[in-house]
Amino acid sequence: MGGLSLNGVPLASLVLAALYLLLMGLKAAGALRILGQRPPRPQAPARYDGSGAAILQPILGGDPLLAQVLQHNLRALPGAHFHWLLDDADSIGLATAAALCAAHPGHHITCLRCPAAPEGTNPKTFKLDAVLPQVREPVLLVLDDDARLSAAALAQLVDELDAADADLVTALPCYRDDGAAGARLMAQFVNNNAVLTYLGLLPWLAPLSINGMCYALRSERLRALGGFTPLLRMLADDLALARALRRQGARLFQSTAPVEVQTHVPTLQRYRQQMHRWMLFAVLLLRDESPRLRLLIGVLHGLPPLLLWALLVLAMVPPIGLPALVAALVVLLRTCLLLQLQRRAGGCARHRPLASLLAELLQPLHLLHAACVRRIRWRTRLYQVRANDDFQGG
């Protein structure tokens, strides 16, 4: 029977495949359950233009897509009040904002220039805290400068603040790439994991954190909860906000409203830097959770890439037979599952099979890097991170 005998390597391949598919299936079932329970994504009202919403965007120049992304949001939401939060020393960001303001005189845009954040202060939260007293609109939306939001998505987020009786509603990210190797891998990491992580952790668990790229709150409710001031010393601002709200009994709600993110990642080095930061933030999240929850998250999200590595390694051990067939079948089923989830959640699939597979296999290496190296690059800044509230620029 050779490679087809059910002992040794072939049997190990079957066990690994069964375990991998079981874990993927559990997460997918949780996500599909949530997607099935919620009504189809509503369309924006015919005349909805974002009126009544203040969109807060901390901006940093340097990404060649910045003007394109900002302009997309202006056109999609012409009635919203955009607060562009700029750095005094960021000549590119200031010039981009000035050009867009001149090109869109009919839009309500407020540009707030901020000095450099003090040492030990999160520069994004520093700017959000500075602008909050100026917000007069009833709904406040924090949107990253590399994120595109449609009128339909904003309408859904605002509706869900009431329908879900939520204090904060966060959007579901999807990533578009421009074909560069770094952007392609980053896009596949986000698109592989967004639905499975934000919707598929466990249906009965409240969100542990939020998608800091895009979230909405009632302005007065945020002020009543303390605003952004208590978060100034926290590096992972989305994690800090989620925990602060949870401590006060606030309700967080994960929406299916999509926010499309696109950042120019021209090199694999830039991709590695971004993944290092994200993985370090994941380490900070896990460190403060209970041992039981850490184990659960480790099994559901940390174990599958290791199982996939083991499957592929066994598939290359001669004699090549059943293990290779098993690995091929697992990869095919994985592809079909991710395609189905992406179509159900976002209406379209952005799946690139080889890049998607590579992005999953690289996850354990990124996590190991984050666990061992606490010095991260966040755009133009370097930080030595000891804890979420203990970091130093340098």
C-alpha positions as CSV (number, residue, x, y, z in Angstrom):
1,M,0.0,0.0,0.0
2,G,3.0,2.3,0.5
3,G,1.9,5.9,1.0
4,L,-1.8,4.9,1.1
5,S,-1.6,2.9,4.3
6,L,-3.4,4.3,7.2
7,N,-0.5,4.4,9.7
8,G,2.4,6.7,10.5
9,V,2.5,9.8,8.3
10,P,-0.8,9.2,6.4
11,L,-2.8,8.8,9.6
12,A,-1.2,11.9,11.1
13,S,-2.2,13.9,8.0
14,L,-5.9,12.7,8.4
15,V,-5.9,13.7,12.1
16,L,-4.4,17.2,11.4
17,A,-6.8,17.8,8.5
18,A,-9.8,16.8,10.6
19,L,-8.7,19.1,13.5
20,Y,-7.9,22.0,11.1
21,L,-11.3,21.7,9.3
22,L,-13.1,21.4,12.7
23,L,-11.6,24.6,14.0
24,M,-12.3,26.5,10.7
25,G,-15.8,25.1,10.7
26,L,-16.5,26.2,14.2
27,K,-15.4,29.8,13.5
28,A,-17.3,29.8,10.2
29,A,-20.4,28.5,11.8
30,G,-20.4,31.3,14.3
31,A,-19.9,33.9,11.7
32,L,-22.6,32.4,9.4
33,R,-25.0,32.2,12.3
34,I,-24.6,35.9,13.0
35,L,-24.8,36.8,9.3
36,G,-28.0,34.7,9.0
37,Q,-29.6,36.2,12.0
38,R,-29.3,39.8,10.8
39,P,-31.5,41.1,8.0
40,P,-30.0,41.9,4.6
41,R,-27.8,45.0,4.7
42,P,-30.0,48.0,4.2
43,Q,-29.5,50.5,1.4
44,A,-28.9,54.1,2.3
45,P,-32.0,56.3,2.0
46,A,-32.2,57.9,-1.4
47,R,-31.2,61.3,-0.1
48,Y,-28.9,60.2,2.7
49,D,-25.7,62.1,2.5
50,G,-24.2,61.7,6.0
51,S,-26.0,64.7,7.6
52,G,-25.9,64.7,11.3
53,A,-22.6,62.8,11.5
54,A,-19.2,64.2,12.5
55,I,-16.4,62.2,10.8
56,L,-13.1,62.5,12.7
57,Q,-10.1,61.6,10.7
58,P,-6.6,61.7,12.1
59,I,-4.4,62.4,9.0
60,L,-0.8,61.8,8.4
61,G,0.7,62.5,5.0
62,G,3.0,60.2,3.1
63,D,0.8,57.6,1.6
64,P,0.3,58.3,-2.1
65,L,-3.4,57.1,-1.9
66,L,-4.2,59.7,0.8
67,A,-5.9,62.3,-1.4
68,Q,-7.8,59.6,-3.4
69,V,-9.2,58.0,-0.2
70,L,-10.2,61.3,1.4
71,Q,-11.8,62.5,-1.8
72,H,-13.8,59.3,-2.1
73,N,-15.3,59.9,1.4
74,L,-16.1,63.5,0.5
75,R,-18.0,62.4,-2.6
76,A,-19.8,59.6,-0.8
77,L,-20.9,61.6,2.2
78,P,-21.3,65.3,1.1
79,G,-23.5,66.2,4.0
80,A,-21.2,65.0,6.8
81,H,-19.0,67.3,8.8
82,F,-15.4,66.2,8.3
83,H,-12.9,67.0,11.0
84,W,-9.4,66.5,9.6
85,L,-6.9,66.3,12.4
86,L,-3.5,67.3,11.1
87,D,0.1,67.6,12.5
88,D,1.8,71.0,12.5
89,A,4.9,69.4,11.2
90,D,3.2,67.3,8.4
91,S,3.7,69.5,5.3
92,I,2.4,66.8,3.0
93,G,-0.8,66.2,5.0
94,L,-1.4,69.9,5.3
95,A,-0.9,70.5,1.6
96,T,-3.2,67.6,0.7
97,A,-6.0,68.9,3.1
98,A,-5.7,72.4,1.7
99,A,-6.0,71.2,-1.9
100,L,-9.0,69.1,-1.2
101,C,-10.7,71.9,0.8
102,A,-10.2,74.2,-2.2
103,A,-11.5,71.6,-4.6
104,H,-14.7,70.9,-2.5
105,P,-15.8,74.3,-1.3
106,G,-19.4,73.1,-0.7
107,H,-18.4,70.5,1.9
108,H,-18.3,71.1,5.6
109,I,-14.6,70.5,6.4
110,T,-12.8,71.6,9.6
111,C,-9.0,71.3,9.6
112,L,-7.5,71.2,13.1
113,R,-3.7,71.6,13.3
114,C,-2.2,69.9,16.3
115,P,1.3,70.1,17.9
116,A,3.3,67.0,18.4
117,A,1.9,64.7,21.0
118,P,3.8,64.7,24.3
119,E,6.1,61.8,25.1
120,G,4.2,58.7,26.2
121,T,0.9,59.9,24.6
122,N,-0.8,58.2,21.7
123,P,-0.6,60.7,18.8
124,K,-4.0,59.5,17.3
125,T,-5.9,59.8,20.6
126,F,-4.2,63.1,21.3
127,K,-5.8,64.6,18.2
128,L,-9.2,63.0,18.8
129,D,-9.2,64.3,22.3
130,A,-8.4,67.8,21.0
131,V,-11.3,67.9,18.6
132,L,-14.0,66.4,20.7
133,P,-15.1,69.7,22.3
134,Q,-15.7,71.1,18.9
135,V,-18.1,68.3,17.8
136,R,-21.7,69.4,17.7
137,E,-23.3,66.7,15.6
138,P,-25.3,63.9,17.4
139,V,-23.2,61.1,15.9
140,L,-19.5,60.9,15.9
141,L,-17.6,58.5,13.6
142,V,-13.8,57.8,13.9
143,L,-12.4,56.9,10.5
144,D,-8.8,56.2,9.6
145,D,-7.3,58.2,6.7
146,D,-6.8,55.0,4.6
147,A,-10.5,53.9,5.0
148,R,-13.3,54.4,2.5
149,L,-16.9,54.4,3.8
150,S,-20.1,54.4,1.7
151,A,-23.4,56.2,2.5
152,A,-25.1,52.8,2.9
153,A,-22.4,51.7,5.5
154,L,-22.7,54.9,7.5
155,A,-26.5,54.6,7.5
156,Q,-26.3,51.1,8.8
157,L,-23.8,52.0,11.6
158,V,-26.1,54.9,12.7
159,D,-29.2,52.8,12.6
160,E,-27.5,50.0,14.6
161,L,-26.7,52.5,17.4
162,D,-30.4,52.4,18.1
163,A,-31.5,49.0,16.8
164,A,-28.8,47.2,18.7
165,D,-29.1,49.4,21.8
166,A,-25.4,49.9,21.5
167,D,-23.0,52.6,22.8
168,L,-20.4,51.9,20.1
169,V,-20.9,50.2,16.7
170,T,-17.8,49.2,14.7
171,A,-17.6,48.3,11.0
172,L,-16.3,45.2,9.4
173,P,-13.0,45.7,7.5
174,C,-12.1,44.5,4.1
175,Y,-8.9,45.3,2.3
176,R,-8.1,46.1,-1.3
177,D,-4.6,45.7,-2.7
178,D,-2.9,47.4,-5.6
179,G,-1.0,44.3,-6.7
180,A,2.3,45.0,-4.8
181,A,3.6,42.0,-2.9
182,G,3.3,43.6,0.5
183,A,-0.2,45.0,0.0
184,R,-1.3,41.6,-1.4
185,L,-0.2,39.7,1.7
186,M,-1.6,42.3,4.0
187,A,-5.0,42.3,2.2
188,Q,-5.2,38.5,2.4
189,F,-4.4,38.6,6.1
190,V,-7.2,41.0,6.8
191,N,-9.7,39.4,4.4
192,N,-8.9,35.9,5.7
193,N,-9.4,36.9,9.3
194,A,-11.9,39.8,9.5
195,V,-15.1,37.8,9.4
196,L,-13.7,34.8,11.3
197,T,-12.3,37.0,14.1
198,Y,-14.9,39.8,14.4
199,L,-18.0,37.6,13.8
200,G,-16.7,34.1,14.4
201,L,-14.9,34.1,17.7
202,L,-17.9,32.8,19.6
203,P,-21.5,34.1,19.0
204,W,-22.2,34.5,22.7
205,L,-19.1,36.5,23.6
206,A,-19.3,40.3,23.6
207,P,-16.5,41.9,21.4
208,L,-13.2,42.0,23.3
209,S,-11.9,44.9,21.2
210,I,-13.1,46.9,18.2
211,N,-12.0,47.7,14.7
212,G,-10.3,51.0,15.3
213,M,-10.4,51.8,11.6
214,C,-14.0,52.8,11.7
215,Y,-16.5,53.1,14.6
216,A,-19.5,55.2,15.5
217,L,-20.8,56.5,18.8
218,R,-23.4,59.1,20.0
219,S,-21.4,62.2,20.8
220,E,-23.0,62.9,24.1
221,R,-22.7,59.3,25.2
222,L,-19.0,59.4,24.5
223,R,-18.6,62.5,26.6
224,A,-20.6,60.9,29.4
225,L,-18.3,58.0,29.4
226,G,-15.3,60.2,29.7
227,G,-14.3,60.9,26.1
228,F,-10.8,60.2,24.9
229,T,-8.9,61.9,27.7
230,P,-8.5,58.7,29.8
231,L,-7.0,56.9,26.8
232,L,-4.2,59.3,26.1
233,R,-1.5,57.1,27.7
234,M,-2.7,54.0,25.9
235,L,-0.8,52.9,22.7
236,A,-3.5,50.6,21.2
237,D,-6.3,53.1,21.2
238,D,-9.0,50.8,19.9
239,L,-8.2,48.2,22.6
240,A,-8.1,50.9,25.3
241,L,-11.4,52.4,24.2
242,A,-13.1,49.0,24.1
243,R,-11.9,48.1,27.6
244,A,-12.8,51.5,29.0
245,L,-16.3,51.2,27.7
246,R,-16.7,47.5,28.9
247,R,-15.6,48.5,32.4
248,Q,-18.4,51.0,32.5
249,G,-21.0,48.5,31.3
250,A,-21.3,50.0,27.8
251,R,-22.5,47.8,25.0
252,L,-20.2,47.2,22.0
253,F,-21.8,46.0,18.8
254,Q,-20.0,44.4,15.8
255,S,-21.7,45.5,12.6
256,T,-21.6,43.9,9.2
257,A,-21.3,47.3,7.6
258,P,-18.2,47.2,5.4
259,V,-15.3,49.7,5.6
260,E,-12.8,49.3,2.8
261,V,-9.2,49.9,3.7
262,Q,-6.3,50.5,1.3
263,T,-2.8,51.5,2.2
264,H,0.2,51.6,-0.2
265,V,2.5,48.8,1.0
266,P,5.1,48.7,-1.8
267,T,7.6,46.4,-0.1
268,L,7.6,43.2,2.0
269,Q,9.5,45.2,4.7
270,R,6.6,47.6,5.1
271,Y,4.2,44.6,5.3
272,R,6.4,43.1,8.0
273,Q,6.4,46.3,10.0
274,Q,2.6,46.6,9.8
275,M,2.1,42.9,10.8
276,H,4.6,43.4,13.7
277,R,2.5,46.3,15.1
278,W,-0.8,44.4,14.7
279,M,0.5,41.3,16.3
280,L,2.0,43.2,19.2
281,F,-1.4,44.7,19.9
282,A,-2.9,41.2,19.8
283,V,-0.3,40.1,22.4
284,L,-1.3,43.1,24.6
285,L,-5.0,42.1,24.3
286,L,-4.4,38.5,25.2
287,R,-2.1,39.3,28.1
288,D,-4.8,40.9,30.2
289,E,-7.6,38.4,29.5
290,S,-8.4,35.4,31.7
291,P,-6.3,32.2,31.2
292,R,-9.4,30.3,30.0
293,L,-10.1,33.0,27.3
294,R,-6.5,33.1,26.2
295,L,-6.6,29.3,25.7
296,L,-9.8,29.5,23.8
297,I,-8.5,32.2,21.5
298,G,-5.2,30.4,21.1
299,V,-6.9,27.2,20.0
300,L,-9.4,28.9,17.6
301,H,-7.0,31.4,16.0
302,G,-3.4,30.4,16.9
303,L,-3.6,26.7,16.3
304,P,-4.9,26.5,12.7
305,P,-1.8,28.0,11.0
306,L,0.4,25.5,12.9
307,L,-1.8,22.7,11.8
308,L,-1.6,23.9,8.2
309,W,2.2,24.0,8.4
310,A,2.2,20.5,9.7
311,L,-0.1,19.3,6.9
312,L,2.0,20.8,4.2
313,V,5.3,19.5,5.7
314,L,3.8,15.9,5.9
315,A,2.6,16.2,2.3
316,M,6.2,16.5,1.2
317,V,7.5,13.5,3.1
318,P,8.1,10.6,0.8
319,P,6.4,8.4,-0.3
320,I,4.0,11.2,-1.4
321,G,0.5,9.8,-1.6
322,L,-2.4,10.2,0.8
323,P,-0.8,13.1,2.8
324,A,-0.5,15.1,-0.4
325,L,-4.1,14.4,-1.4
326,V,-5.3,15.3,2.1
327,A,-3.3,18.6,2.1
328,A,-4.7,19.5,-1.3
329,L,-8.3,18.8,-0.2
330,V,-7.8,20.9,2.9
331,V,-6.5,23.8,0.9
332,L,-9.4,23.5,-1.5
333,L,-12.0,23.4,1.3
334,R,-10.3,26.3,3.0
335,T,-10.5,28.3,-0.2
336,C,-14.2,27.5,-0.7
337,L,-15.0,28.4,2.8
338,L,-13.3,31.8,2.7
339,L,-14.9,32.6,-0.6
340,Q,-18.3,31.9,0.8
341,L,-17.7,33.9,3.9
342,Q,-16.4,36.9,2.0
343,R,-19.3,36.9,-0.4
344,R,-21.9,36.6,2.5
345,A,-20.3,39.4,4.5
346,G,-19.2,41.8,1.8
347,G,-21.1,40.9,-1.4
348,C,-17.8,40.0,-3.2
349,A,-14.7,37.9,-2.6
350,R,-11.2,39.4,-2.6
351,H,-9.5,36.0,-2.3
352,R,-6.1,35.3,-3.9
353,P,-5.5,31.6,-3.1
354,L,-1.7,31.5,-3.0
355,A,-1.3,34.8,-1.2
356,S,-4.0,33.8,1.2
357,L,-2.3,30.6,2.0
358,L,1.1,32.3,2.5
359,A,-0.5,35.0,4.7
360,E,-1.9,32.3,7.0
361,L,1.4,30.4,7.2
362,L,3.3,33.5,8.1
363,Q,1.0,34.3,11.1
364,P,2.9,32.3,13.7
365,L,6.2,33.9,12.6
366,H,4.7,37.4,13.0
367,L,3.3,36.5,16.4
368,L,6.7,35.1,17.5
369,H,8.4,38.3,16.3
370,A,5.9,40.4,18.2
371,A,6.4,38.3,21.4
372,C,10.2,38.7,21.2
373,V,10.7,42.2,19.8
374,R,8.8,45.1,21.5
375,R,10.2,47.9,19.3
376,I,7.6,48.8,16.6
377,R,7.3,51.3,13.8
378,W,4.0,53.2,13.6
379,R,4.2,55.2,10.4
380,T,6.9,57.7,11.0
381,R,7.5,56.9,14.7
382,L,9.3,54.2,16.6
383,Y,8.1,53.0,20.0
384,Q,9.5,50.7,22.6
385,V,6.5,49.0,24.1
386,R,6.4,47.3,27.5
387,A,2.6,47.5,28.0
388,N,-0.3,49.3,26.5
389,D,0.2,52.1,29.0
390,D,3.9,51.9,29.1
391,F,5.6,52.9,25.8
392,Q,8.4,55.3,24.8
393,G,9.2,56.9,21.5
394,G,12.7,56.6,20.2
